mmCIF file of C-alpha atoms and ligand atoms in Angstrom:
data_model
loop_
_atom_site.group_PDB
_atom_site.id
_atom_site.type_symbol
_atom_site.label_atom_id
_atom_site.label_comp_id
_atom_site.label_asym_id
_atom_site.label_seq_id
_atom_site.Cartn_x
_atom_site.Cartn_y
_atom_site.Cartn_z
ATOM 1 C CA UNK I 1 18.634 78.862 -65.117
ATOM 2 C CA UNK I 2 22.159 78.852 -66.590
ATOM 3 C CA UNK I 3 22.593 81.214 -69.498
ATOM 4 C CA UNK I 4 22.925 79.589 -72.912
ATOM 5 C CA UNK I 5 25.025 81.321 -75.552
ATOM 6 C CA UNK I 6 24.715 80.004 -79.099
ATOM 7 C CA UNK I 7 27.237 80.913 -81.799
ATOM 8 C CA UNK I 8 25.725 80.899 -85.262
ATOM 9 C CA UNK I 9 28.726 81.115 -87.569
ATOM 10 C CA UNK I 10 26.417 81.197 -90.604
ATOM 11 C CA UNK I 11 28.556 80.614 -93.753
ATOM 12 C CA UNK I 12 31.879 81.536 -92.093
ATOM 13 C CA UNK I 13 34.833 81.114 -92.034
ATOM 14 C CA UNK I 14 35.966 80.268 -95.550
ATOM 15 C CA UNK I 15 38.277 77.306 -94.781
ATOM 16 C CA UNK I 16 38.510 74.360 -92.384
ATOM 17 C CA UNK I 17 41.858 75.610 -91.054
ATOM 18 C CA UNK I 18 40.322 78.945 -90.054
ATOM 19 C CA UNK I 19 37.309 77.156 -88.570
ATOM 20 C CA UNK I 20 39.570 74.932 -86.461
ATOM 21 C CA UNK I 21 41.459 77.976 -85.142
ATOM 22 C CA UNK I 22 38.252 79.814 -84.269
ATOM 23 C CA UNK I 23 36.861 76.695 -82.615
ATOM 24 C CA UNK I 24 39.999 76.131 -80.518
ATOM 25 C CA UNK I 25 40.068 79.728 -79.307
ATOM 26 C CA UNK I 26 36.355 79.769 -78.504
ATOM 27 C CA UNK I 27 36.426 76.356 -76.822
ATOM 28 C CA UNK I 28 39.339 77.424 -74.627
ATOM 29 C CA UNK I 29 37.387 80.417 -73.284
ATOM 30 C CA UNK I 30 34.180 78.407 -72.935
ATOM 31 C CA UNK I 31 35.972 75.737 -70.909
ATOM 32 C CA UNK I 32 37.277 78.324 -68.470
ATOM 33 C CA UNK I 33 33.766 79.617 -67.740
ATOM 34 C CA UNK I 34 31.825 77.193 -65.622
ATOM 35 C CA UNK I 35 28.594 79.113 -65.242
ATOM 36 C CA UNK I 36 27.180 79.296 -68.759
ATOM 37 C CA UNK I 37 26.474 76.814 -71.530
ATOM 38 C CA UNK I 38 27.945 77.320 -74.988
ATOM 39 C CA UNK I 39 26.791 75.852 -78.292
ATOM 40 C CA UNK I 40 28.773 76.404 -81.485
ATOM 41 C CA UNK I 41 26.951 75.997 -84.794
ATOM 42 C CA UNK I 42 29.482 76.025 -87.649
ATOM 43 C CA UNK I 43 28.789 75.091 -91.264
ATOM 44 C CA UNK I 44 28.077 71.355 -91.012
ATOM 45 C CA UNK I 45 31.098 70.292 -93.095
ATOM 46 C CA UNK I 46 33.434 71.537 -90.361
ATOM 47 C CA UNK I 47 31.971 69.429 -87.551
ATOM 48 C CA UNK I 48 34.081 66.374 -88.228
ATOM 49 C CA UNK I 49 37.209 68.545 -88.341
ATOM 50 C CA UNK I 50 36.920 69.566 -84.684
ATOM 51 C CA UNK I 51 38.977 67.207 -82.546
ATOM 52 C CA UNK I 52 36.959 65.453 -79.827
ATOM 53 C CA UNK I 53 39.563 66.283 -77.176
ATOM 54 C CA UNK I 54 39.092 70.024 -77.516
ATOM 55 C CA UNK I 55 35.307 69.902 -77.291
ATOM 56 C CA UNK I 56 35.136 69.755 -73.494
ATOM 57 C CA UNK I 57 32.360 71.995 -72.294
ATOM 58 C CA UNK I 58 31.345 73.171 -75.745
ATOM 59 C CA UNK I 59 28.359 71.612 -77.455
ATOM 60 C CA UNK I 60 27.917 71.519 -81.187
ATOM 61 C CA UNK I 61 24.969 72.307 -83.376
ATOM 62 C CA UNK I 62 24.044 72.638 -87.040
ATOM 63 C CA UNK I 63 22.247 75.486 -88.783
ATOM 64 C CA UNK I 64 19.473 73.458 -90.407
ATOM 65 C CA UNK I 65 18.369 69.885 -91.110
ATOM 66 C CA UNK I 66 15.873 68.288 -93.476
ATOM 67 C CA UNK I 67 12.869 66.451 -92.041
ATOM 68 C CA UNK I 68 13.483 63.035 -93.629
ATOM 69 C CA UNK I 69 15.967 60.535 -92.180
ATOM 70 C CA UNK I 70 17.448 59.597 -95.555
ATOM 71 C CA UNK I 71 16.400 59.294 -99.182
ATOM 72 C CA UNK I 72 16.583 60.926 -102.585
ATOM 73 C CA UNK I 73 16.909 64.509 -101.312
ATOM 74 C CA UNK I 74 19.928 66.010 -103.038
ATOM 75 C CA UNK I 75 21.867 68.422 -100.886
ATOM 76 C CA UNK I 76 19.963 67.718 -97.679
ATOM 77 C CA UNK I 77 21.167 66.405 -94.318
ATOM 78 C CA UNK I 78 18.898 64.440 -91.990
ATOM 79 C CA UNK I 79 18.710 64.796 -88.195
ATOM 80 C CA UNK I 80 20.419 61.493 -87.429
ATOM 81 C CA UNK I 81 23.236 62.394 -89.828
ATOM 82 C CA UNK I 82 23.720 65.650 -87.933
ATOM 83 C CA UNK I 83 23.807 63.737 -84.649
ATOM 84 C CA UNK I 84 26.293 61.226 -85.919
ATOM 85 C CA UNK I 85 28.530 64.111 -87.054
ATOM 86 C CA UNK I 86 28.586 65.350 -83.438
ATOM 87 C CA UNK I 87 25.679 67.809 -83.261
ATOM 88 C CA UNK I 88 23.308 67.829 -80.325
ATOM 89 C CA UNK I 89 21.532 71.065 -81.296
ATOM 90 C CA UNK I 90 20.001 72.420 -84.494
ATOM 91 C CA UNK I 91 18.969 75.958 -85.389
ATOM 92 C CA UNK I 92 15.664 75.917 -87.278
ATOM 93 C CA UNK I 93 13.542 78.655 -88.820
ATOM 94 C CA UNK I 94 16.325 81.225 -88.948
ATOM 95 C CA UNK I 95 15.118 84.267 -90.897
ATOM 96 C CA UNK I 96 17.904 83.860 -93.457
ATOM 97 C CA UNK I 97 16.644 80.351 -94.270
ATOM 98 C CA UNK I 98 13.041 81.514 -94.308
ATOM 99 C CA UNK I 99 13.991 84.175 -96.882
ATOM 100 C CA UNK I 100 16.820 82.568 -98.888
ATOM 101 C CA UNK I 101 15.715 78.926 -98.876
ATOM 102 C CA UNK I 102 11.959 79.505 -98.720
ATOM 103 C CA UNK I 103 11.414 77.669 -95.425
ATOM 104 C CA UNK I 104 7.733 78.138 -94.546
ATOM 105 C CA UNK I 105 6.242 77.705 -91.069
ATOM 106 C CA UNK I 106 4.909 74.307 -92.181
ATOM 107 C CA UNK I 107 8.357 73.177 -93.365
ATOM 108 C CA UNK I 108 9.919 74.464 -90.160
ATOM 109 C CA UNK I 109 7.349 72.512 -88.106
ATOM 110 C CA UNK I 110 8.207 69.286 -89.973
ATOM 111 C CA UNK I 111 11.899 69.864 -89.317
ATOM 112 C CA UNK I 112 11.255 70.686 -85.648
ATOM 113 C CA UNK I 113 9.271 67.468 -85.075
ATOM 114 C CA UNK I 114 11.816 65.354 -86.914
ATOM 115 C CA UNK I 115 14.793 66.886 -85.073
ATOM 116 C CA UNK I 116 13.164 66.442 -81.661
ATOM 117 C CA UNK I 117 12.236 62.845 -82.463
ATOM 118 C CA UNK I 118 15.885 62.168 -83.368
ATOM 119 C CA UNK I 119 17.045 63.533 -80.008
ATOM 120 C CA UNK I 120 18.326 66.922 -81.128
ATOM 121 C CA UNK I 121 17.590 70.054 -79.120
ATOM 122 C CA UNK I 122 15.916 72.615 -81.336
ATOM 123 C CA UNK I 123 16.876 76.292 -81.344
ATOM 124 C CA UNK I 124 13.817 77.742 -83.051
ATOM 125 C CA UNK I 125 13.942 81.293 -84.388
ATOM 126 C CA UNK I 126 10.890 83.523 -84.642
ATOM 127 C CA UNK I 127 10.631 87.248 -85.243
ATOM 128 C CA UNK I 128 8.936 89.965 -87.208
ATOM 129 C CA UNK I 129 10.417 91.565 -90.359
ATOM 130 C CA UNK I 130 9.544 95.064 -89.224
ATOM 131 C CA UNK I 131 8.484 96.380 -85.825
ATOM 132 C CA UNK I 132 5.063 98.032 -85.850
ATOM 133 C CA UNK I 133 3.664 100.257 -83.134
ATOM 134 C CA UNK I 134 0.133 98.826 -83.230
ATOM 135 C CA UNK I 135 0.861 95.436 -81.617
ATOM 136 C CA UNK I 136 0.744 93.495 -84.882
ATOM 137 C CA UNK I 137 4.399 92.373 -84.486
ATOM 138 C CA UNK I 138 3.467 90.444 -81.347
ATOM 139 C CA UNK I 139 0.535 88.796 -83.122
ATOM 140 C CA UNK I 140 2.811 87.864 -86.035
ATOM 141 C CA UNK I 141 5.367 86.313 -83.680
ATOM 142 C CA UNK I 142 2.650 84.390 -81.844
ATOM 143 C CA UNK I 143 1.295 82.895 -85.061
ATOM 144 C CA UNK I 144 4.767 82.108 -86.394
ATOM 145 C CA UNK I 145 5.658 80.356 -83.145
ATOM 146 C CA UNK I 146 2.403 78.405 -82.961
ATOM 147 C CA UNK I 147 2.718 77.254 -86.576
ATOM 148 C CA UNK I 148 6.432 76.415 -86.293
ATOM 149 C CA UNK I 149 5.864 74.072 -83.342
ATOM 150 C CA UNK I 150 2.537 72.630 -84.443
ATOM 151 C CA UNK I 151 2.314 68.966 -83.506
ATOM 152 C CA UNK I 152 5.198 68.988 -81.008
ATOM 153 C CA UNK I 153 4.278 66.658 -78.174
ATOM 154 C CA UNK I 154 4.414 67.855 -74.585
ATOM 155 C CA UNK I 155 7.007 65.269 -73.646
ATOM 156 C CA UNK I 156 9.498 66.627 -76.214
ATOM 157 C CA UNK I 157 8.687 70.310 -75.855
ATOM 158 C CA UNK I 158 11.229 70.819 -73.056
ATOM 159 C CA UNK I 159 13.949 70.227 -75.670
ATOM 160 C CA UNK I 160 12.887 73.392 -77.470
ATOM 161 C CA UNK I 161 14.735 76.672 -77.148
ATOM 162 C CA UNK I 162 12.933 79.665 -78.640
ATOM 163 C CA UNK I 163 14.913 82.595 -80.029
ATOM 164 C CA UNK I 164 13.276 85.958 -80.455
ATOM 165 C CA UNK I 165 15.044 87.269 -83.521
ATOM 166 C CA UNK I 166 13.672 90.612 -84.736
ATOM 167 C CA UNK I 167 14.745 90.462 -88.380
ATOM 168 C CA UNK I 168 15.137 94.244 -88.647
ATOM 169 C CA UNK I 169 17.773 94.132 -85.880
ATOM 170 C CA UNK I 170 20.106 91.452 -87.247
ATOM 171 C CA UNK I 171 23.346 92.509 -88.878
ATOM 172 C CA UNK I 172 22.559 91.011 -92.293
ATOM 173 C CA UNK I 173 19.391 93.121 -92.575
ATOM 174 C CA UNK I 174 19.844 96.386 -94.488
ATOM 175 C CA UNK I 175 19.453 98.826 -92.892
ATOM 176 C CA UNK I 176 19.907 97.106 -89.528
ATOM 177 C CA UNK I 177 18.597 99.004 -86.487
ATOM 178 C CA UNK I 178 19.547 98.391 -82.890
ATOM 179 C CA UNK I 179 16.926 96.955 -80.577
ATOM 180 C CA UNK I 180 16.814 97.738 -76.858
ATOM 181 C CA UNK I 181 16.543 95.293 -73.948
ATOM 182 C CA UNK I 182 13.372 97.049 -72.824
ATOM 183 C CA UNK I 183 11.429 96.506 -76.067
ATOM 184 C CA UNK I 184 12.764 92.961 -76.248
ATOM 185 C CA UNK I 185 11.452 92.271 -72.759
ATOM 186 C CA UNK I 186 7.844 92.871 -73.870
ATOM 187 C CA UNK I 187 8.253 90.336 -76.652
ATOM 188 C CA UNK I 188 10.057 87.669 -74.617
ATOM 189 C CA UNK I 189 7.387 87.845 -71.905
ATOM 190 C CA UNK I 190 4.768 87.482 -74.598
ATOM 191 C CA UNK I 191 6.563 84.449 -76.092
ATOM 192 C CA UNK I 192 6.673 82.850 -72.628
ATOM 193 C CA UNK I 193 2.905 83.401 -72.298
ATOM 194 C CA UNK I 194 2.289 81.690 -75.653
ATOM 195 C CA UNK I 195 4.442 78.722 -74.576
ATOM 196 C CA UNK I 196 2.604 78.576 -71.249
ATOM 197 C CA UNK I 197 -0.750 78.414 -73.051
ATOM 198 C CA UNK I 198 0.478 75.707 -75.415
ATOM 199 C CA UNK I 199 2.362 73.443 -73.011
ATOM 200 C CA UNK I 200 1.413 74.431 -69.447
ATOM 201 C CA UNK I 201 3.474 76.059 -66.701
ATOM 202 C CA UNK I 202 5.845 73.199 -65.875
ATOM 203 C CA UNK I 203 7.059 72.613 -69.427
ATOM 204 C CA UNK I 204 7.034 76.294 -70.398
ATOM 205 C CA UNK I 205 9.446 77.010 -67.540
ATOM 206 C CA UNK I 206 11.900 74.503 -68.968
ATOM 207 C CA UNK I 207 11.943 76.138 -72.416
ATOM 208 C CA UNK I 208 14.733 78.671 -72.656
ATOM 209 C CA UNK I 209 13.957 81.922 -74.464
ATOM 210 C CA UNK I 210 16.939 83.644 -76.099
ATOM 211 C CA UNK I 211 17.509 86.951 -77.841
ATOM 212 C CA UNK I 212 18.790 86.744 -81.425
ATOM 213 C CA UNK I 213 18.953 90.317 -82.677
ATOM 214 C CA UNK I 214 22.396 91.804 -83.181
ATOM 215 C CA UNK I 215 24.486 91.225 -80.070
ATOM 216 C CA UNK I 216 28.124 92.131 -79.462
ATOM 217 C CA UNK I 217 30.570 92.607 -76.599
ATOM 218 C CA UNK I 218 29.099 96.044 -75.822
ATOM 219 C CA UNK I 219 25.396 95.261 -75.590
ATOM 220 C CA UNK I 220 25.401 91.589 -74.473
ATOM 221 C CA UNK I 221 25.249 92.327 -70.732
ATOM 222 C CA UNK I 222 22.278 94.682 -71.217
ATOM 223 C CA UNK I 223 20.255 92.121 -73.147
ATOM 224 C CA UNK I 224 21.198 89.345 -70.739
ATOM 225 C CA UNK I 225 20.215 91.309 -67.649
ATOM 226 C CA UNK I 226 17.216 93.372 -68.810
ATOM 227 C CA UNK I 227 15.523 91.579 -71.704
ATOM 228 C CA UNK I 228 14.052 88.672 -69.730
ATOM 229 C CA UNK I 229 16.085 86.090 -71.635
ATOM 230 C CA UNK I 230 17.975 82.918 -70.737
ATOM 231 C CA UNK I 231 20.723 83.552 -73.265
ATOM 232 C CA UNK I 232 21.705 84.811 -76.696
ATOM 233 C CA UNK I 233 22.009 83.659 -80.296
ATOM 234 C CA UNK I 234 25.048 85.474 -81.647
ATOM 235 C CA UNK I 235 25.802 85.772 -85.369
ATOM 236 C CA UNK I 236 28.571 88.012 -86.672
ATOM 237 C CA UNK I 237 30.209 88.617 -83.283
ATOM 238 C CA UNK I 238 30.639 84.862 -82.770
ATOM 239 C CA UNK I 239 33.086 84.647 -85.687
ATOM 240 C CA UNK I 240 35.510 87.006 -83.956
ATOM 241 C CA UNK I 241 37.097 84.970 -81.139
ATOM 242 C CA UNK I 242 37.867 87.967 -78.929
ATOM 243 C CA UNK I 243 34.498 89.630 -79.327
ATOM 244 C CA UNK I 244 32.716 86.354 -78.624
ATOM 245 C CA UNK I 245 34.921 85.698 -75.592
ATOM 246 C CA UNK I 246 33.761 89.046 -74.190
ATOM 247 C CA UNK I 247 30.111 88.037 -74.758
ATOM 248 C CA UNK I 248 30.755 84.742 -72.950
ATOM 249 C CA UNK I 249 32.390 86.511 -70.021
ATOM 250 C CA UNK I 250 29.365 88.826 -69.676
ATOM 251 C CA UNK I 251 27.071 85.823 -69.603
ATOM 252 C CA UNK I 252 29.220 83.992 -67.115
ATOM 253 C CA UNK I 253 29.174 86.944 -64.694
ATOM 254 C CA UNK I 254 25.394 87.183 -64.854
ATOM 255 C CA UNK I 255 24.508 83.560 -64.259
HETATM 256 P P1 LIG P 1 23.905 88.962 -85.993
HETATM 257 O O1 LIG P 1 22.922 87.795 -86.378
HETATM 258 O O2 LIG P 1 24.393 88.679 -84.583
HETATM 259 O O3 LIG P 1 24.992 88.880 -87.014
HETATM 260 O O4 LIG P 1 23.129 90.223 -86.056
HETATM 261 C C1 LIG P 1 21.980 87.361 -85.455
HETATM 262 C C2 LIG P 1 21.097 86.292 -86.065
HETATM 263 O O5 LIG P 1 21.145 86.080 -87.268
HETATM 264 O O6 LIG P 1 20.334 85.687 -85.311
#
């Protein structure tokens, strides 16, 4: 399967002009690499500011959506709105939204179903807050995954992408600790087993599993080659065009 690299710009950069520059530089590198898929998820307000001509091989995503199509929901954006702004992917259940915006597993599941029904591909994040040595992290991740995709029909499940995002290993977590490909491998295999049980072998094989702990130019190749993943969700490093280009080149070599 081709590697998928997702850039989650989070709430960066501060202006549209900077966002356009970062997009142009990233899109140029992405276009030159034919062996991996790239999705850029900027703050939603910037989507319309990216010229169609420079999109080429880059796909666009948003960092959240609300479950309703439209209505009296101040501040929210529905899945069809995101699509009409140019997004074909949406990140849901990111740990920062679970903590800062209070997204529960039930809310995430409503968003997942609504996004899939609207034709978006869903990049669903799951992961434990702290790693325990007694196996309870795996059980936590299993339950979070099961609850976050409750009610997803088998015929739409192939449009899911699951990100294993150990919260303790992401750069915004204080203190942030580095994960290793080897410990990640145990968890990604486990996630694949859960998906297999829920959707069967054929569909489970179509669901990409990504790693979403802290990744940069130095460790990307290790995670891509030894963690049993089909790609990466990159936060901080994706807002530095050169660093992200190096991550993309690692992925391209490994596909
Ligand atoms: P980071 O974020 O790459 O900045 O550690 C990863 C994430 O939030 O998934």
